[in-house]
Short mmCIF file of C-alpha atoms in Angstrom, two decimals:
data_model
loop_
_atom_site.label_atom_id
_atom_site.label_comp_id
_atom_site.label_asym_id
_atom_site.label_seq_id
_atom_site.Cartn_x
_atom_site.Cartn_y
_atom_site.Cartn_z
CA MET W 271 -30.72 -27.36 4.53
CA LEU W 272 -27.76 -29.69 4.08
CA THR W 273 -26.40 -31.48 7.11
CA GLU W 274 -22.77 -31.19 8.21
CA THR W 275 -22.16 -34.71 6.95
CA SER W 276 -23.58 -33.81 3.53
CA LEU W 277 -21.48 -30.65 3.33
CA ARG W 278 -18.32 -32.57 4.22
CA THR W 279 -19.10 -35.22 1.64
CA LEU W 280 -19.79 -32.70 -1.12
CA SER W 281 -16.65 -30.74 -0.25
CA THR W 282 -14.50 -33.85 -0.38
CA ARG W 283 -16.04 -34.91 -3.69
CA LEU W 284 -15.54 -31.45 -5.16
CA LEU W 285 -11.84 -31.27 -4.37
CA ALA W 286 -11.31 -34.81 -5.62
CA ALA W 287 -13.09 -33.90 -8.86
CA CYS W 288 -10.95 -30.76 -9.23
CA LYS W 289 -7.86 -32.90 -8.80
CA GLN W 290 -9.00 -35.61 -11.20
CA GLY W 291 -10.52 -33.32 -13.80
CA SER W 292 -14.09 -34.60 -13.52
CA LEU W 293 -15.89 -31.57 -14.92
CA SER W 294 -19.32 -33.19 -14.72
CA THR W 295 -18.91 -33.77 -10.99
CA VAL W 296 -17.67 -30.23 -10.45
CA ARG W 297 -20.65 -28.85 -12.39
CA SER W 298 -23.06 -30.84 -10.23
CA ILE W 299 -21.59 -29.68 -6.90
CA VAL W 300 -20.51 -26.05 -7.35
CA PRO W 301 -24.03 -24.51 -7.54
CA THR W 302 -24.89 -26.19 -4.23
CA LEU W 303 -21.76 -25.23 -2.31
CA TYR W 304 -21.37 -21.78 -3.88
CA PRO W 305 -24.81 -20.47 -4.80
CA ALA W 306 -24.89 -17.31 -6.87
CA SER W 307 -26.87 -15.51 -4.16
CA SER W 308 -24.17 -16.09 -1.55
CA PRO W 309 -20.85 -14.26 -2.01
CA LEU W 310 -19.08 -16.27 0.68
CA SER W 311 -18.70 -19.90 1.67
CA PRO W 312 -21.63 -20.47 4.05
CA SER W 313 -19.74 -22.77 6.35
CA ALA W 314 -16.25 -23.63 7.55
CA LEU W 315 -17.10 -27.11 6.33
CA ILE W 316 -16.97 -25.85 2.74
CA PRO W 317 -13.58 -25.05 1.21
CA PRO W 318 -13.11 -21.47 0.04
CA LEU W 319 -13.65 -21.36 -3.71
CA LYS W 320 -10.01 -20.37 -4.06
CA ILE W 321 -9.01 -23.81 -2.77
CA ALA W 322 -11.02 -25.47 -5.53
CA LEU W 323 -9.41 -23.17 -8.10
CA ALA W 324 -5.94 -23.85 -6.74
CA THR W 325 -6.54 -27.61 -6.70
CA ALA W 326 -7.59 -27.62 -10.34
CA ALA W 327 -4.66 -25.39 -11.30
CA HIS W 328 -2.11 -27.46 -9.38
CA HIS W 329 -3.18 -30.64 -11.11
CA GLY W 330 -3.32 -29.15 -14.57
CA GLN W 331 -7.11 -29.40 -14.98
CA ALA W 332 -7.68 -26.50 -17.34
CA ASP W 333 -11.33 -27.31 -18.20
CA VAL W 334 -12.29 -27.45 -14.53
CA LEU W 335 -10.41 -24.23 -13.87
CA ARG W 336 -12.21 -22.47 -16.72
CA TYR W 337 -15.59 -23.54 -15.35
CA LEU W 338 -14.73 -22.31 -11.85
CA LEU W 339 -13.42 -19.00 -13.17
CA ALA W 340 -16.76 -18.46 -14.89
CA SER W 341 -18.75 -19.13 -11.71
CA PRO W 342 -20.68 -16.14 -10.28
CA GLN W 343 -18.35 -15.54 -7.35
CA CYS W 344 -15.29 -15.49 -9.62
CA SER W 345 -16.67 -13.67 -12.62
CA ALA W 346 -18.03 -10.87 -10.42
CA SER W 347 -14.49 -10.11 -9.22
CA HIS W 348 -11.98 -7.99 -11.14
CA THR W 349 -9.51 -10.78 -10.32
CA PRO W 350 -11.50 -13.98 -10.98
CA TRP W 351 -8.46 -16.10 -10.06
CA SER W 352 -8.61 -14.66 -6.55
CA PRO W 353 -12.30 -14.47 -5.57
CA PRO W 354 -13.33 -12.50 -2.46
CA PHE W 355 -12.46 -14.26 0.76
CA GLN W 356 -13.58 -12.93 4.11
CA ASN W 357 -13.80 -15.98 6.33
CA PRO W 358 -11.46 -15.51 9.31
CA ALA W 359 -8.40 -17.73 9.01
CA SER W 360 -9.11 -19.14 12.46
CA SER W 361 -12.29 -20.75 11.12
CA LEU W 362 -10.47 -22.71 8.42
CA PRO W 363 -9.14 -26.23 8.71
CA GLU W 364 -5.36 -26.29 8.45
CA GLU W 365 -5.39 -27.73 4.93
CA TRP W 366 -7.36 -24.72 3.65
CA GLU W 367 -5.40 -21.95 5.36
CA MET W 368 -3.51 -21.19 2.14
CA ALA W 369 -6.75 -19.65 0.86
CA THR W 370 -5.77 -16.48 2.71
CA TYR W 371 -2.86 -15.96 0.32
CA PRO W 372 -4.05 -13.64 -2.48
CA ASP W 373 -2.19 -15.23 -5.40
CA LEU W 374 -2.39 -18.90 -4.47
CA VAL W 375 -4.09 -19.88 -7.73
CA VAL W 376 -1.55 -18.13 -9.95
CA ILE W 377 1.36 -19.74 -8.11
CA ARG W 378 -0.24 -23.17 -8.38
CA ALA W 379 -0.85 -22.61 -12.10
CA ILE W 380 2.75 -21.62 -12.86
CA SER W 381 4.03 -24.50 -10.72
CA SER W 382 1.77 -27.00 -12.48
CA SER W 383 3.84 -26.90 -15.68
CA SER W 384 0.54 -26.82 -17.59
CA THR W 385 0.48 -24.02 -20.12
CA SER W 386 -3.23 -24.67 -20.75
CA VAL W 387 -3.94 -23.86 -17.10
CA VAL W 388 -2.05 -20.58 -17.35
CA GLN W 389 -3.85 -19.86 -20.62
CA ALA W 390 -7.15 -20.23 -18.74
CA LEU W 391 -6.01 -17.51 -16.33
CA LEU W 392 -4.94 -15.27 -19.21
CA ASP W 393 -8.33 -15.80 -20.88
CA ALA W 394 -9.97 -14.79 -17.60
CA GLY W 395 -8.17 -11.45 -17.76
CA MET W 396 -4.95 -12.04 -15.88
CA PRO W 397 -2.14 -9.89 -17.39
CA VAL W 398 0.83 -11.94 -18.55
CA ASP W 399 3.03 -9.75 -16.32
CA TYR W 400 0.63 -9.96 -13.37
CA ASN W 401 2.42 -9.04 -10.13
CA ILE W 402 2.30 -12.08 -7.85
CA GLU W 403 2.49 -10.84 -4.27
CA LYS W 404 6.04 -11.09 -2.88
CA ILE W 405 7.20 -12.93 -6.02
CA GLY W 406 6.74 -10.70 -9.05
CA ALA W 407 5.77 -11.64 -12.58
CA PRO W 408 4.93 -15.23 -13.60
CA LEU W 409 7.98 -15.31 -15.89
CA GLY W 410 10.31 -14.79 -12.96
CA HIS W 411 8.61 -17.59 -11.06
CA ALA W 412 8.87 -19.93 -14.06
CA ILE W 413 12.59 -19.15 -14.27
CA THR W 414 12.98 -19.97 -10.59
CA LEU W 415 11.24 -23.30 -11.19
CA GLN W 416 13.50 -23.88 -14.23
CA ASN W 417 10.47 -24.72 -16.35
CA LEU W 418 11.63 -24.15 -19.91
CA GLU W 419 8.25 -24.87 -21.50
CA MET W 420 6.50 -22.37 -19.22
CA VAL W 421 9.20 -19.76 -19.79
CA LYS W 422 8.83 -20.07 -23.57
CA PHE W 423 5.04 -19.99 -23.31
CA LEU W 424 5.03 -16.79 -21.26
CA LEU W 425 7.55 -15.15 -23.57
CA GLU W 426 5.42 -16.02 -26.59
CA LYS W 427 2.44 -14.47 -24.81
CA GLY W 428 4.32 -11.20 -24.49
CA ALA W 429 5.87 -11.37 -21.02
CA ASP W 430 8.40 -8.62 -20.35
CA VAL W 431 11.73 -10.38 -20.86
CA ASN W 432 13.53 -7.51 -19.13
CA GLY W 433 11.43 -7.69 -15.97
CA ILE W 434 12.81 -7.50 -12.44
CA LEU W 435 12.54 -9.98 -9.61
CA TRP W 436 10.87 -8.95 -6.38
CA ILE W 437 13.78 -10.23 -4.27
CA PRO W 438 16.61 -9.83 -5.09
CA PRO W 439 15.80 -6.81 -7.28
CA TRP W 440 17.74 -7.89 -10.35
CA SER W 441 16.86 -8.76 -13.92
CA PHE W 442 15.32 -12.02 -15.07
CA LEU W 443 18.47 -12.56 -17.12
CA ALA W 444 20.65 -12.23 -14.02
CA HIS W 445 18.36 -14.61 -12.16
CA ALA W 446 18.58 -17.17 -14.95
CA ALA W 447 22.37 -16.82 -14.97
CA THR W 448 22.56 -18.12 -11.39
CA LEU W 449 20.59 -21.28 -12.22
CA PRO W 450 21.38 -24.46 -14.22
CA SER W 451 19.29 -24.16 -17.40
CA ILE W 452 21.28 -22.75 -20.31
CA ASP W 453 18.21 -23.24 -22.51
CA ILE W 454 16.24 -20.79 -20.37
CA LEU W 455 19.07 -18.25 -20.51
CA ASN W 456 19.18 -18.57 -24.30
CA ALA W 457 15.38 -18.31 -24.54
CA LEU W 458 15.50 -14.98 -22.71
CA LEU W 459 18.28 -13.72 -24.95
CA ASP W 460 16.49 -14.94 -28.08
CA HIS W 461 13.42 -12.94 -27.02
CA GLY W 462 15.37 -9.71 -26.62
CA ALA W 463 16.74 -9.72 -23.08
CA LYS W 464 19.19 -6.82 -22.80
CA LEU W 465 22.74 -7.60 -21.79
CA PRO W 466 23.92 -4.08 -20.79
CA GLY W 467 22.74 -3.19 -17.32
CA SER W 468 21.37 -6.67 -16.60
CA ILE W 469 24.10 -7.59 -14.05
CA ALA W 470 23.80 -11.09 -15.54
CA LEU W 471 27.52 -11.78 -15.79
CA ARG W 472 28.10 -10.58 -12.25
CA ALA W 473 25.25 -12.82 -11.05
CA ALA W 474 26.84 -15.82 -12.76
CA ALA W 475 30.23 -14.83 -11.33
CA GLN W 476 28.96 -14.62 -7.77
CA VAL W 477 27.72 -18.22 -7.83
CA GLY W 478 30.59 -19.57 -9.90
CA ASN W 479 28.40 -20.50 -12.86
CA ILE W 480 31.08 -20.61 -15.55
CA LYS W 481 28.83 -22.23 -18.17
CA MET W 482 26.41 -19.33 -17.95
CA ALA W 483 29.26 -16.83 -18.03
CA GLU W 484 30.54 -18.43 -21.23
CA VAL W 485 27.13 -18.09 -22.88
CA LEU W 486 26.79 -14.45 -21.85
CA LEU W 487 30.23 -13.56 -23.16
CA GLU W 488 29.59 -15.43 -26.41
CA ARG W 489 26.38 -13.44 -26.81
CA GLY W 490 28.27 -10.17 -26.47
CA MET W 491 28.34 -9.23 -22.80
CA ASP W 492 31.18 -6.97 -21.70
CA VAL W 493 33.45 -8.79 -19.26
CA ASN W 494 34.42 -5.43 -17.74
CA GLU W 495 30.98 -3.87 -17.46
CA LEU W 496 30.70 -1.66 -14.38
CA ASP W 497 27.54 -2.91 -12.75
CA ARG W 498 25.12 -0.89 -10.66
CA TRP W 499 21.84 -1.49 -8.85
CA ASN W 500 20.18 1.59 -10.37
CA MET W 501 18.52 2.28 -7.03
CA THR W 502 20.26 5.49 -5.94
CA ASP W 503 22.60 8.16 -7.28
CA ARG W 504 25.17 7.48 -4.57
CA PRO W 505 28.62 6.14 -5.50
CA ASP W 506 27.97 2.84 -3.71
CA ASP W 507 25.23 2.11 -6.25
CA PHE W 508 28.11 1.11 -8.54
CA ILE W 509 29.01 -2.39 -7.34
CA GLY W 510 31.97 -3.03 -9.61
CA THR W 511 32.64 -5.50 -12.40
CA PRO W 512 31.87 -9.22 -12.57
CA LEU W 513 35.43 -9.73 -11.30
CA HIS W 514 34.52 -7.78 -8.16
CA GLY W 515 31.53 -10.06 -7.65
CA ALA W 516 33.57 -13.24 -8.07
CA VAL W 517 36.14 -12.00 -5.55
CA VAL W 518 33.50 -10.97 -3.01
CA ASP W 519 32.02 -14.47 -3.05
CA GLU W 520 35.43 -16.15 -3.30
CA GLN W 521 34.76 -17.95 -6.55
CA GLY W 522 38.33 -18.84 -7.41
CA ASP W 523 37.67 -20.74 -10.63
CA MET W 524 35.44 -17.92 -11.83
CA VAL W 525 38.12 -15.33 -11.06
CA ARG W 526 40.61 -17.31 -13.16
CA PHE W 527 38.04 -17.67 -15.95
CA LEU W 528 37.25 -13.96 -16.06
CA LEU W 529 40.91 -13.03 -16.06
CA LEU W 530 41.51 -15.36 -19.01
CA ARG W 531 38.60 -13.70 -20.80
CA GLY W 532 40.09 -10.25 -20.40
CA ALA W 533 38.83 -8.99 -17.05
CA ARG W 534 40.76 -5.91 -15.93
CA MET W 535 42.04 -5.62 -12.39
CA ASP W 536 42.38 -1.83 -12.35
CA ILE W 537 38.68 -0.97 -12.53
CA LYS W 538 37.26 0.50 -9.33
CA ASP W 539 33.78 0.16 -7.86
CA GLY W 540 31.71 3.06 -6.53
CA GLU W 541 33.75 3.13 -3.33
CA GLY W 542 37.02 3.37 -5.22
CA LYS W 543 38.09 -0.23 -4.67
CA THR W 544 39.57 -2.63 -7.19
CA ALA W 545 38.89 -6.35 -6.99
CA ARG W 546 42.34 -6.72 -5.36
CA ASP W 547 41.43 -4.10 -2.75
CA ILE W 548 38.28 -6.03 -1.89
CA ALA W 549 40.23 -9.26 -1.57
CA GLU W 550 42.75 -7.60 0.74
CA THR W 551 40.18 -5.77 2.87
CA GLY W 552 38.20 -8.96 3.38
CA GLU W 553 41.32 -11.05 4.02
CA ARG W 554 40.41 -13.30 1.12
CA VAL W 555 43.83 -14.90 0.89
CA GLU W 556 43.15 -17.24 -2.02
CA MET W 557 41.62 -14.41 -4.06
CA MET W 558 44.69 -12.21 -3.43
CA LYS W 559 46.97 -15.03 -4.53
CA ILE W 560 45.04 -15.62 -7.78
CA LEU W 561 44.99 -11.92 -8.62
CA ASP W 562 48.66 -11.40 -7.78
CA GLU W 563 49.68 -14.35 -9.94
CA ALA W 564 47.77 -12.83 -12.87
CA LYS W 565 49.68 -9.53 -12.81
#
């Protein structure tokens, strides 16, 4: 029977080895702390196995992660990257409380920027479009992190380029259009992201991202596309054109840009309002001035 001091020492050494990539050290400690006959950590002094997995993933230690994924507690689960965890959260030290989050390891892997770490998860059976709780698919998370290498890797592995974010519920292309990386936007388009129905131009318009709007228009997006959420059959599901979006969020430079690129001011949204109507209703004085000057 190991003493508390011994358990603490082994636990500290294990997590350090996971961080540093010392596979030999990990191999020597794991069977002691996580014996095959015991499905749970036997003590609050021992980190949940998920913490070891997440530590290896976060630091890009693919070989260590592969070894841990093949351990009895992981391999016996239908989601080896999220082994069973039943210890009450109140028994965990604060630094291990994240073990209660189901998809901690996947998030750490995507955030690590290490494609070899993500490949280890794929080899362990994780679908490339695995639904990360309250986040969505890994590709969406990689776009959020603006990690071009990870985005390209996931696309090459077959990730659904036309996937939808968890929140807000819009396309990956629209999400990318609100962020800085033009290379990521082009990567999505090069892998078949659909322009019609993506709301991508409206998304760029709402945040004033003119560079992204230019790329989308150059790639064939309709400046006057009538966007909709595709969530209901009610009229208010139709949210108007990109011009509507720019006016709503008072993006003056974007409004001018869209008008120069052929945006029409007579198109109505699902509630029967033109962009000018929205500007007037919301007392958006600058937007009314820009639109009136363009008549």
